[in-house]
Phi, psi and omega in degrees: 000130179285166177301319180298316179297319181298314182291322177295319178298319177299315180299317181292328179284321187270333192227308189207114182294342181260009181299142179232147181293142178236351180174157183234130179243118179298341177083186183227134175055043172096353176274157178229145183216141177240132170265129181226156177259133179235161183283326186261335187240008182067215179280136181230168176241128172256121185238123175264129182272153181281345180204156176301327180297312179297322179298311181299318181296316183290319178298316179299317180299316180295329181278340189246292188256341180296326177304337178296339180278351179060227182277011178265015176208160177297163172254140177282127182253323183199156177220158172212142179268344184223096357282162180294115184201160176225160171237125180229162175292145175277137176260147184287144175117188179229161179304139179304329180297339183258000181263139173259103184246154172288160186306320182294317179293321179293320177298319178296322178298318180289329175297316177297319180300319178298319178296317181295318181294320177298321177296317178299314182297333182264006187289339178218158181297150177291157178232142175260348179233141357289173179282103184288336177295319178293320180297317180295322178297320178293320178295326178299322178297321177299314182288328174298317177297317179299322183292330178056229183275013174286344177235150182280165178298321180294325179290323176299317179296321180295317179298316180296325178295320178292323178292324176293320177297325176295316179297327180293344179279347183297152000277140178237138180288138174259148180223166175302127183234160177273308175072011164212050188276087182225162182304335178293339180254012173250112184266123184254119183269169182296336179268011174084012180268136179258136176229156182255144176225176171064086183248026183289341176265354190294133178192176170293134179195185178284119187301329180296339178298330180295344182261353188299313184292323174297316185292332183259335187251339185237310186297328179305325179264347182225070179298338177295326178288327174299312181298319180294317179301312182291335175297323178276324185280321189110157183291159180259150178273169175301321178294320177304314181295322178295316177300317180297318180298313182291318182287342175298326178288322175298315181295319179297324179293312180294325177297318178300313182294321180292319184286335182266355178272136001276351179280170179252172179236178181272163180301135174079019181285347181294120180281144174289134180295142180276070179223080187264198185300316183294317182291329186266004180287126183301143178267000000 
């Protein structure tokens, strides 16, 4: 049975026996997704998770904080643990990463994205326990081990110094986070509305972490999008910028390990994150 057949069978078992395939999405980082047409719910997405952990996280997010986004995110329709998969409503549009927009429209999209992320972060009360700075520092050690000789000894020391500096900021409140907040997960519709998808990484974490990938991969070349995003999101504190600076090194490390798996890379391939003085200056 192909992946498409498996997902269609799941949809027919969980939701609509008459469902028919409408599109196939190879997914990202090991996930698979089928778009199908149903009689009662219109077009839906059947998503198979790569692990029970990702499945549990996404189901929990849909039950707890995603409803705060209203119609700016999919609705959960059905779940199954064997195999780990969910069925959600399909939202109209295509990923923002695939749209060619004029600067004004793109700035408006990022303004909406900032508003949505702020809403997500405020969807549940903050938590001070567990200490996420300590957890991230411990995870960094795991990724340093995974990287092996792809990074130099001096780079390992630099990452550890940033993780210690992050721990020195504790205690920091954790909030519901997306943790893969990138244009591929921002769906832009024909009427210019932005919606969020893909919550398999979502959990309580340091909210400033959600901005790291934008700050290091997009904003250095597009400061106008940074300004628009913060116009919707709200200004960042000095602590937010410090968290982003330290976590940028963590993100660069995990990106290296993910991109080099299953193959390896050469010594010192870890790129320095593009989060310098100008980007980290508090607004």
